[in-house]
Amino acid sequence: MTKRKVFILIASVFFIYSCGTYRINKTSDFKKTTNLDSLNGNYFSKPFPLKKNYNKDFFSLINKSNTQSDFFNLEFIDKNNLKISYDEIVENKFVSKEIILKGKRKKKFFEVYFSKKQFFIPILYGNFDIDRLRIGFDKTGKILIRNFSDGSGNILFIGGGFSGESKSIFESVKKSSTIIPFSKDGKWGFKKNNDTIIKPIYDFVRAFDENIARVCKNNKWGLVDIKGNYLTEIIYDNINPIKTNNNDSLKYSFVYLNGKKGIINSNGKITVPVIYDEIRDNGEFLEIKKGTKIGYCTYENVIIPSIYDKLSYYIFHQYNYAEAERNNMIYYVDKEGYEYQTKPNPLYSKIGFLENGQPKYIPDLESKRKIGLEEQFQNIN
């Protein structure tokens, strides 16, 4: 093979795998159809569960991840415009909304680009910003959506960024045999195959998620099971499921009451008390704030009560402690919820602006004590 042919081959391969919209993406799982108008219909917004795949809900796929709606309706206005309509619960009221997606019909799917920016010089340079959906049927007749994203670039053979393709499947409400919400005389309940499962006694309901549903009465929310049994009292201002990537059998939700925030599991048990002003993910743990005080929790329980003015990440891996400050004193706390007084580290040194990589303090192991949840309501000296 001549040098010229080798160069052309290398350039072609590099072009295919570096140029965003020209990359080879899977389309074989789309079902051939003669009429994409048959996509018109009403669907669950929660994806059908797939093994070995992180499933995105429908509204996340169209960049509306905070949308509070369990269903969406597809309707082609014309060949290249797809209307998405849905009813969203906003401040305990239904608000009808719609979005128009402009795209192109292909043989097996409707293709939409939310972003399509790319500049590419083979071998030398590439810069891509691609966000694309392909919507069609899978082989079983369910809605299949493939989302391709590429935010990458390269200079010569040095590249960075991300790219990937996800697969999500959505079930038709009409063809479903699951329990679905229905309304009668302004109230909501649940039915299955036209048989009433839970009587329409609620002001609002959300679709069942693994045998748990959120229900609303008099502007307050609670949880019920598929038999209508209450898993919680209907007392919360709001309940928002927490999306996690793990395989835990129990799922968790943020609950809100009188301006405070906590966590409950799918059995209705409060795992993190509803007393915090903020709960947010910091990576390994959730940071909890009560007033100006900080602590850590997981979905299952509180690890470090919010009694500290400052609380660092667990950066000292050789000790597995986080540095905490309370009443102008430096402490260490561990991942089991114990607090330690500190003392100077004899191995620590600093020359100019440089440190030797050792922490300034080490824990006094004899001072170890369990931090009590009740301390969040006290002034600790």
Short mmCIF file of N, CA and C in Angstrom, two decimals, residues 26-181:
data_model
loop_
_atom_site.label_atom_id
_atom_site.label_comp_id
_atom_site.label_asym_id
_atom_site.label_seq_id
_atom_site.Cartn_x
_atom_site.Cartn_y
_atom_site.Cartn_z
N LYS A 26 -26.20 3.72 15.99
CA LYS A 26 -27.05 2.56 15.80
C LYS A 26 -28.47 2.96 15.40
N THR A 27 -28.98 2.37 14.33
CA THR A 27 -30.36 2.61 13.90
C THR A 27 -31.12 1.31 13.65
N SER A 28 -30.46 0.15 13.85
CA SER A 28 -31.07 -1.12 13.49
C SER A 28 -32.25 -1.48 14.40
N ASP A 29 -32.29 -0.90 15.63
CA ASP A 29 -33.39 -1.24 16.52
C ASP A 29 -34.64 -0.40 16.28
N PHE A 30 -34.58 0.53 15.32
CA PHE A 30 -35.78 1.23 14.90
C PHE A 30 -36.57 0.36 13.93
N LYS A 31 -37.87 0.31 14.11
CA LYS A 31 -38.73 -0.47 13.24
C LYS A 31 -39.05 0.32 11.97
N LYS A 32 -39.01 -0.36 10.83
CA LYS A 32 -39.37 0.29 9.58
C LYS A 32 -40.85 0.60 9.59
N THR A 33 -41.22 1.79 9.16
CA THR A 33 -42.62 2.17 9.11
C THR A 33 -42.89 2.99 7.86
N THR A 34 -44.06 2.85 7.31
CA THR A 34 -44.42 3.60 6.10
C THR A 34 -45.05 4.94 6.44
N ASN A 35 -45.40 5.15 7.70
CA ASN A 35 -46.09 6.38 8.06
C ASN A 35 -45.73 6.77 9.49
N LEU A 36 -44.88 7.78 9.64
CA LEU A 36 -44.48 8.22 10.97
C LEU A 36 -45.62 8.93 11.70
N ASP A 37 -46.70 9.28 11.00
CA ASP A 37 -47.85 9.87 11.68
C ASP A 37 -48.43 8.90 12.71
N SER A 38 -48.12 7.62 12.59
CA SER A 38 -48.62 6.64 13.55
C SER A 38 -47.96 6.81 14.92
N LEU A 39 -46.93 7.70 15.01
CA LEU A 39 -46.36 8.04 16.31
C LEU A 39 -47.31 8.88 17.14
N ASN A 40 -48.29 9.51 16.51
CA ASN A 40 -49.24 10.34 17.23
C ASN A 40 -49.91 9.54 18.34
N GLY A 41 -49.97 10.12 19.54
CA GLY A 41 -50.62 9.43 20.65
C GLY A 41 -50.12 9.93 21.99
N ASN A 42 -50.63 9.33 23.06
CA ASN A 42 -50.31 9.72 24.42
C ASN A 42 -49.41 8.66 25.06
N TYR A 43 -48.34 9.11 25.76
CA TYR A 43 -47.32 8.21 26.28
C TYR A 43 -46.94 8.58 27.72
N PHE A 44 -46.44 7.56 28.45
CA PHE A 44 -45.86 7.81 29.76
C PHE A 44 -44.53 8.54 29.59
N SER A 45 -44.29 9.54 30.42
CA SER A 45 -43.01 10.26 30.33
C SER A 45 -41.88 9.52 31.03
N LYS A 46 -42.22 8.62 31.96
CA LYS A 46 -41.18 7.80 32.58
C LYS A 46 -40.81 6.68 31.62
N PRO A 47 -39.52 6.44 31.40
CA PRO A 47 -39.11 5.43 30.42
C PRO A 47 -39.41 4.01 30.87
N PHE A 48 -39.64 3.15 29.89
CA PHE A 48 -39.78 1.72 30.13
C PHE A 48 -38.43 1.20 30.59
N PRO A 49 -38.35 0.42 31.70
CA PRO A 49 -37.05 -0.01 32.23
C PRO A 49 -36.29 -0.91 31.27
N LEU A 50 -35.02 -0.58 31.07
CA LEU A 50 -34.13 -1.38 30.23
C LEU A 50 -32.93 -1.80 31.04
N LYS A 51 -32.50 -3.04 30.89
CA LYS A 51 -31.32 -3.53 31.59
C LYS A 51 -30.06 -2.97 30.94
N LYS A 52 -29.05 -2.74 31.78
CA LYS A 52 -27.74 -2.26 31.32
C LYS A 52 -27.85 -0.97 30.52
N ASN A 53 -28.76 -0.09 30.95
CA ASN A 53 -28.92 1.16 30.24
C ASN A 53 -29.47 2.20 31.21
N TYR A 54 -28.86 3.40 31.20
CA TYR A 54 -29.38 4.48 32.02
C TYR A 54 -30.49 5.18 31.25
N ASN A 55 -31.74 4.99 31.71
CA ASN A 55 -32.89 5.49 30.98
C ASN A 55 -33.22 6.92 31.39
N LYS A 56 -33.34 7.81 30.43
CA LYS A 56 -33.72 9.19 30.70
C LYS A 56 -35.22 9.35 30.52
N ASP A 57 -35.85 10.15 31.40
CA ASP A 57 -37.26 10.43 31.20
C ASP A 57 -37.42 11.35 29.99
N PHE A 58 -38.63 11.38 29.45
CA PHE A 58 -38.85 12.06 28.18
C PHE A 58 -38.49 13.54 28.24
N PHE A 59 -38.88 14.22 29.30
CA PHE A 59 -38.68 15.66 29.35
C PHE A 59 -37.20 16.02 29.51
N SER A 60 -36.41 15.13 30.11
CA SER A 60 -34.96 15.36 30.15
C SER A 60 -34.37 15.29 28.75
N LEU A 61 -34.92 14.41 27.92
CA LEU A 61 -34.41 14.26 26.56
C LEU A 61 -34.65 15.50 25.70
N ILE A 62 -35.70 16.25 26.01
CA ILE A 62 -35.98 17.48 25.24
C ILE A 62 -35.56 18.72 26.03
N ASN A 63 -34.65 18.50 27.00
CA ASN A 63 -34.06 19.60 27.77
C ASN A 63 -35.08 20.36 28.61
N LYS A 64 -36.05 19.61 29.18
CA LYS A 64 -37.05 20.18 30.09
C LYS A 64 -37.09 19.31 31.34
N SER A 65 -35.93 19.11 31.97
CA SER A 65 -35.80 18.10 33.02
C SER A 65 -36.61 18.40 34.27
N ASN A 66 -36.99 19.64 34.51
CA ASN A 66 -37.73 19.99 35.73
C ASN A 66 -39.23 19.94 35.53
N THR A 67 -39.69 19.45 34.39
CA THR A 67 -41.12 19.39 34.10
C THR A 67 -41.82 18.37 34.99
N GLN A 68 -42.92 18.79 35.63
CA GLN A 68 -43.70 17.92 36.52
C GLN A 68 -44.91 17.38 35.77
N SER A 69 -44.70 16.39 34.92
CA SER A 69 -45.79 15.79 34.16
C SER A 69 -45.48 14.32 33.92
N ASP A 70 -46.50 13.47 34.04
CA ASP A 70 -46.31 12.03 33.90
C ASP A 70 -46.59 11.53 32.49
N PHE A 71 -47.15 12.39 31.63
CA PHE A 71 -47.55 11.97 30.29
C PHE A 71 -47.19 13.05 29.27
N PHE A 72 -47.05 12.63 28.03
CA PHE A 72 -46.88 13.58 26.93
C PHE A 72 -47.62 13.07 25.71
N ASN A 73 -48.05 13.99 24.87
CA ASN A 73 -48.79 13.65 23.65
C ASN A 73 -48.00 14.10 22.43
N LEU A 74 -47.87 13.21 21.45
CA LEU A 74 -47.19 13.53 20.19
C LEU A 74 -48.23 13.73 19.09
N GLU A 75 -48.00 14.76 18.28
CA GLU A 75 -48.89 15.01 17.14
C GLU A 75 -48.12 15.75 16.05
N PHE A 76 -48.02 15.13 14.87
CA PHE A 76 -47.37 15.80 13.75
C PHE A 76 -48.30 16.88 13.20
N ILE A 77 -47.82 18.12 13.20
CA ILE A 77 -48.58 19.22 12.58
C ILE A 77 -48.45 19.12 11.08
N ASP A 78 -47.26 18.84 10.63
CA ASP A 78 -46.99 18.58 9.22
C ASP A 78 -45.78 17.67 9.15
N LYS A 79 -45.21 17.52 7.98
CA LYS A 79 -44.14 16.55 7.78
C LYS A 79 -42.94 16.80 8.68
N ASN A 80 -42.60 18.05 8.91
CA ASN A 80 -41.35 18.37 9.61
C ASN A 80 -41.55 19.06 10.95
N ASN A 81 -42.77 19.09 11.48
CA ASN A 81 -43.02 19.73 12.77
C ASN A 81 -43.84 18.81 13.66
N LEU A 82 -43.26 18.49 14.82
CA LEU A 82 -43.89 17.58 15.78
C LEU A 82 -44.28 18.37 17.03
N LYS A 83 -45.57 18.35 17.36
CA LYS A 83 -46.06 19.06 18.55
C LYS A 83 -46.06 18.11 19.74
N ILE A 84 -45.47 18.57 20.84
CA ILE A 84 -45.50 17.85 22.11
C ILE A 84 -46.36 18.64 23.07
N SER A 85 -47.44 18.05 23.54
CA SER A 85 -48.33 18.72 24.49
C SER A 85 -48.41 17.91 25.77
N TYR A 86 -48.61 18.61 26.88
CA TYR A 86 -48.67 17.95 28.19
C TYR A 86 -49.32 18.90 29.20
N ASP A 87 -49.85 18.31 30.27
CA ASP A 87 -50.39 19.07 31.39
C ASP A 87 -49.41 18.97 32.55
N GLU A 88 -48.93 20.11 33.00
CA GLU A 88 -47.96 20.14 34.09
C GLU A 88 -48.61 20.69 35.36
N ILE A 89 -48.28 20.07 36.50
CA ILE A 89 -48.78 20.57 37.78
C ILE A 89 -47.84 21.67 38.26
N VAL A 90 -48.37 22.90 38.31
CA VAL A 90 -47.62 24.07 38.76
C VAL A 90 -48.40 24.70 39.91
N GLU A 91 -47.78 24.70 41.10
CA GLU A 91 -48.43 25.24 42.30
C GLU A 91 -49.80 24.61 42.49
N ASN A 92 -49.84 23.28 42.34
CA ASN A 92 -51.05 22.48 42.52
C ASN A 92 -52.20 22.91 41.60
N LYS A 93 -51.82 23.29 40.40
CA LYS A 93 -52.80 23.58 39.35
C LYS A 93 -52.29 22.97 38.05
N PHE A 94 -53.21 22.47 37.22
CA PHE A 94 -52.83 21.96 35.92
C PHE A 94 -52.63 23.12 34.95
N VAL A 95 -51.49 23.12 34.28
CA VAL A 95 -51.19 24.13 33.27
C VAL A 95 -50.87 23.40 31.97
N SER A 96 -51.65 23.67 30.92
CA SER A 96 -51.43 23.02 29.63
C SER A 96 -50.30 23.72 28.89
N LYS A 97 -49.34 22.92 28.40
CA LYS A 97 -48.18 23.46 27.69
C LYS A 97 -47.93 22.67 26.41
N GLU A 98 -47.21 23.29 25.50
CA GLU A 98 -46.84 22.57 24.28
C GLU A 98 -45.51 23.08 23.75
N ILE A 99 -44.83 22.20 23.05
CA ILE A 99 -43.54 22.50 22.43
C ILE A 99 -43.58 22.00 20.99
N ILE A 100 -43.03 22.76 20.07
CA ILE A 100 -42.94 22.34 18.68
C ILE A 100 -41.49 21.97 18.37
N LEU A 101 -41.28 20.74 17.94
CA LEU A 101 -39.95 20.30 17.52
C LEU A 101 -39.88 20.29 16.00
N LYS A 102 -38.95 21.06 15.48
CA LYS A 102 -38.75 21.11 14.03
C LYS A 102 -37.62 20.17 13.65
N GLY A 103 -37.88 19.26 12.72
CA GLY A 103 -36.87 18.30 12.33
C GLY A 103 -37.08 17.77 10.94
N LYS A 104 -36.58 16.57 10.70
CA LYS A 104 -36.71 15.96 9.37
C LYS A 104 -37.12 14.49 9.52
N ARG A 105 -37.98 14.07 8.63
CA ARG A 105 -38.37 12.66 8.60
C ARG A 105 -37.34 11.85 7.84
N LYS A 106 -36.95 10.75 8.45
CA LYS A 106 -36.09 9.78 7.78
C LYS A 106 -36.92 8.53 7.52
N LYS A 107 -36.28 7.49 7.02
CA LYS A 107 -37.02 6.28 6.67
C LYS A 107 -37.62 5.59 7.90
N LYS A 108 -36.90 5.64 9.03
CA LYS A 108 -37.36 4.90 10.20
C LYS A 108 -37.60 5.77 11.43
N PHE A 109 -37.30 7.07 11.35
CA PHE A 109 -37.43 7.91 12.54
C PHE A 109 -37.55 9.38 12.14
N PHE A 110 -37.96 10.18 13.13
CA PHE A 110 -38.00 11.62 13.01
C PHE A 110 -36.77 12.17 13.72
N GLU A 111 -35.99 13.00 13.06
CA GLU A 111 -34.71 13.45 13.57
C GLU A 111 -34.76 14.93 13.92
N VAL A 112 -34.32 15.25 15.15
CA VAL A 112 -34.34 16.63 15.65
C VAL A 112 -32.96 16.98 16.19
N TYR A 113 -32.48 18.15 15.84
CA TYR A 113 -31.23 18.68 16.39
C TYR A 113 -31.54 19.87 17.30
N PHE A 114 -31.13 19.75 18.57
CA PHE A 114 -31.21 20.89 19.47
C PHE A 114 -29.95 21.75 19.34
N SER A 115 -28.88 21.11 18.95
CA SER A 115 -27.63 21.81 18.70
C SER A 115 -26.87 21.06 17.61
N LYS A 116 -26.30 21.81 16.67
CA LYS A 116 -25.56 21.19 15.57
C LYS A 116 -24.45 22.14 15.13
N LYS A 117 -23.42 22.19 15.95
CA LYS A 117 -22.28 23.06 15.66
C LYS A 117 -21.04 22.19 15.56
N GLN A 118 -20.33 22.34 14.48
CA GLN A 118 -19.12 21.55 14.33
C GLN A 118 -18.17 22.24 13.35
N PHE A 119 -16.90 22.15 13.67
CA PHE A 119 -15.86 22.63 12.78
C PHE A 119 -14.78 21.58 12.78
N PHE A 120 -14.41 21.12 11.59
CA PHE A 120 -13.53 19.96 11.52
C PHE A 120 -12.54 20.11 10.37
N ILE A 121 -11.27 19.98 10.71
CA ILE A 121 -10.20 19.89 9.72
C ILE A 121 -9.54 18.54 9.93
N PRO A 122 -9.71 17.59 8.99
CA PRO A 122 -9.18 16.24 9.19
C PRO A 122 -7.75 16.23 9.70
N ILE A 123 -7.53 15.41 10.74
CA ILE A 123 -6.25 15.22 11.39
C ILE A 123 -5.87 16.41 12.28
N LEU A 124 -6.14 17.65 11.84
CA LEU A 124 -5.61 18.82 12.52
C LEU A 124 -6.46 19.31 13.68
N TYR A 125 -7.78 19.48 13.46
CA TYR A 125 -8.58 20.17 14.46
C TYR A 125 -10.04 19.75 14.38
N GLY A 126 -10.72 19.68 15.53
CA GLY A 126 -12.15 19.40 15.56
C GLY A 126 -12.79 20.05 16.78
N ASN A 127 -14.00 20.59 16.61
CA ASN A 127 -14.74 21.19 17.72
C ASN A 127 -16.22 20.93 17.47
N PHE A 128 -16.89 20.21 18.43
CA PHE A 128 -18.25 19.73 18.19
C PHE A 128 -19.18 20.07 19.35
N ASP A 129 -20.39 20.45 19.01
CA ASP A 129 -21.45 20.67 19.98
C ASP A 129 -22.73 20.12 19.34
N ILE A 130 -23.00 18.85 19.60
CA ILE A 130 -24.11 18.15 18.95
C ILE A 130 -25.08 17.62 20.01
N ASP A 131 -26.37 17.86 19.80
CA ASP A 131 -27.42 17.29 20.66
C ASP A 131 -28.57 16.90 19.74
N ARG A 132 -28.75 15.60 19.54
CA ARG A 132 -29.68 15.11 18.53
C ARG A 132 -30.61 14.04 19.09
N LEU A 133 -31.88 14.09 18.68
CA LEU A 133 -32.84 13.04 19.00
C LEU A 133 -33.30 12.35 17.72
N ARG A 134 -33.51 11.06 17.83
CA ARG A 134 -34.18 10.30 16.78
C ARG A 134 -35.35 9.57 17.42
N ILE A 135 -36.55 9.79 16.92
CA ILE A 135 -37.78 9.28 17.51
C ILE A 135 -38.47 8.35 16.51
N GLY A 136 -38.73 7.12 16.93
CA GLY A 136 -39.42 6.16 16.08
C GLY A 136 -40.00 5.04 16.91
N PHE A 137 -40.32 3.92 16.27
CA PHE A 137 -40.83 2.75 16.96
C PHE A 137 -39.73 1.71 17.12
N ASP A 138 -39.78 0.96 18.24
CA ASP A 138 -38.91 -0.20 18.33
C ASP A 138 -39.67 -1.41 17.76
N LYS A 139 -39.05 -2.58 17.83
CA LYS A 139 -39.64 -3.77 17.19
C LYS A 139 -40.93 -4.23 17.89
N THR A 140 -41.17 -3.77 19.14
CA THR A 140 -42.37 -4.17 19.87
C THR A 140 -43.51 -3.16 19.75
N GLY A 141 -43.24 -2.06 19.05
CA GLY A 141 -44.28 -1.06 18.86
C GLY A 141 -44.27 0.07 19.87
N LYS A 142 -43.29 0.07 20.79
CA LYS A 142 -43.15 1.17 21.74
C LYS A 142 -42.35 2.30 21.10
N ILE A 143 -42.47 3.49 21.68
CA ILE A 143 -41.69 4.63 21.21
C ILE A 143 -40.22 4.44 21.60
N LEU A 144 -39.33 4.56 20.64
CA LEU A 144 -37.89 4.47 20.88
C LEU A 144 -37.27 5.83 20.58
N ILE A 145 -36.49 6.33 21.54
CA ILE A 145 -35.78 7.60 21.35
C ILE A 145 -34.30 7.37 21.60
N ARG A 146 -33.50 7.70 20.62
CA ARG A 146 -32.05 7.67 20.77
C ARG A 146 -31.54 9.11 20.82
N ASN A 147 -30.79 9.39 21.87
CA ASN A 147 -30.22 10.73 22.07
C ASN A 147 -28.71 10.66 21.91
N PHE A 148 -28.19 11.39 20.93
CA PHE A 148 -26.74 11.45 20.71
C PHE A 148 -26.26 12.84 21.11
N SER A 149 -25.24 12.88 21.98
CA SER A 149 -24.64 14.14 22.42
C SER A 149 -23.14 14.09 22.21
N ASP A 150 -22.59 15.20 21.78
CA ASP A 150 -21.14 15.29 21.56
C ASP A 150 -20.69 16.70 21.91
N GLY A 151 -19.88 16.80 22.94
CA GLY A 151 -19.27 18.07 23.31
C GLY A 151 -17.78 17.89 23.40
N SER A 152 -17.17 17.56 22.28
CA SER A 152 -15.75 17.20 22.28
C SER A 152 -14.96 18.05 21.30
N GLY A 153 -13.66 17.85 21.32
CA GLY A 153 -12.78 18.55 20.40
C GLY A 153 -11.42 17.90 20.36
N ASN A 154 -10.62 18.28 19.38
CA ASN A 154 -9.27 17.73 19.29
C ASN A 154 -8.36 18.70 18.55
N ILE A 155 -7.11 18.65 18.93
CA ILE A 155 -6.03 19.32 18.18
C ILE A 155 -5.03 18.22 17.85
N LEU A 156 -4.86 17.97 16.57
CA LEU A 156 -4.10 16.82 16.10
C LEU A 156 -4.71 15.56 16.73
N PHE A 157 -3.92 14.74 17.44
CA PHE A 157 -4.45 13.52 18.02
C PHE A 157 -4.73 13.66 19.51
N ILE A 158 -4.72 14.91 20.01
CA ILE A 158 -5.03 15.17 21.41
C ILE A 158 -6.46 15.68 21.49
N GLY A 159 -7.32 14.92 22.16
CA GLY A 159 -8.73 15.28 22.23
C GLY A 159 -9.25 15.28 23.65
N GLY A 160 -10.44 15.84 23.83
CA GLY A 160 -11.07 15.90 25.14
C GLY A 160 -12.56 16.14 24.98
N GLY A 161 -13.28 16.13 26.14
CA GLY A 161 -14.72 16.35 26.12
C GLY A 161 -15.47 15.05 26.31
N PHE A 162 -16.68 14.99 25.77
CA PHE A 162 -17.53 13.82 25.97
C PHE A 162 -18.35 13.58 24.72
N SER A 163 -18.79 12.36 24.56
CA SER A 163 -19.77 12.02 23.53
C SER A 163 -20.40 10.70 23.92
N GLY A 164 -21.63 10.48 23.51
CA GLY A 164 -22.30 9.24 23.83
C GLY A 164 -23.72 9.23 23.32
N GLU A 165 -24.29 8.03 23.30
CA GLU A 165 -25.65 7.86 22.81
C GLU A 165 -26.46 7.04 23.82
N SER A 166 -27.66 7.52 24.15
CA SER A 166 -28.52 6.80 25.08
C SER A 166 -29.77 6.30 24.36
N LYS A 167 -30.39 5.30 24.96
CA LYS A 167 -31.59 4.69 24.38
C LYS A 167 -32.68 4.70 25.43
N SER A 168 -33.85 5.24 25.10
CA SER A 168 -34.98 5.26 26.01
C SER A 168 -36.24 4.81 25.26
N ILE A 169 -37.08 4.06 25.97
CA ILE A 169 -38.32 3.54 25.38
C ILE A 169 -39.50 3.98 26.21
N PHE A 170 -40.58 4.38 25.53
CA PHE A 170 -41.76 4.91 26.22
C PHE A 170 -43.01 4.15 25.76
N GLU A 171 -43.86 3.85 26.74
CA GLU A 171 -45.03 3.02 26.49
C GLU A 171 -46.26 3.87 26.23
N SER A 172 -47.10 3.42 25.31
CA SER A 172 -48.36 4.08 25.01
C SER A 172 -49.33 3.91 26.17
N VAL A 173 -49.99 5.00 26.57
CA VAL A 173 -50.99 4.92 27.63
C VAL A 173 -52.16 4.03 27.19
N LYS A 174 -52.56 4.17 25.94
CA LYS A 174 -53.70 3.43 25.41
C LYS A 174 -53.47 1.92 25.45
N LYS A 175 -52.23 1.49 25.20
CA LYS A 175 -51.93 0.06 25.12
C LYS A 175 -51.45 -0.51 26.46
N SER A 176 -51.34 0.33 27.47
CA SER A 176 -50.78 -0.11 28.74
C SER A 176 -51.80 -0.88 29.57
N SER A 177 -51.30 -1.85 30.31
CA SER A 177 -52.14 -2.61 31.24
C SER A 177 -51.82 -2.24 32.69
N THR A 178 -51.08 -1.13 32.90
CA THR A 178 -50.71 -0.70 34.24
C THR A 178 -51.80 0.20 34.83
N ILE A 179 -51.64 0.53 36.10
CA ILE A 179 -52.56 1.44 36.77
C ILE A 179 -52.27 2.86 36.32
N ILE A 180 -53.30 3.59 35.90
CA ILE A 180 -53.12 4.96 35.42
C ILE A 180 -54.12 5.88 36.11
N PRO A 181 -53.78 7.17 36.24
CA PRO A 181 -54.70 8.13 36.84
C PRO A 181 -55.92 8.37 35.95
#
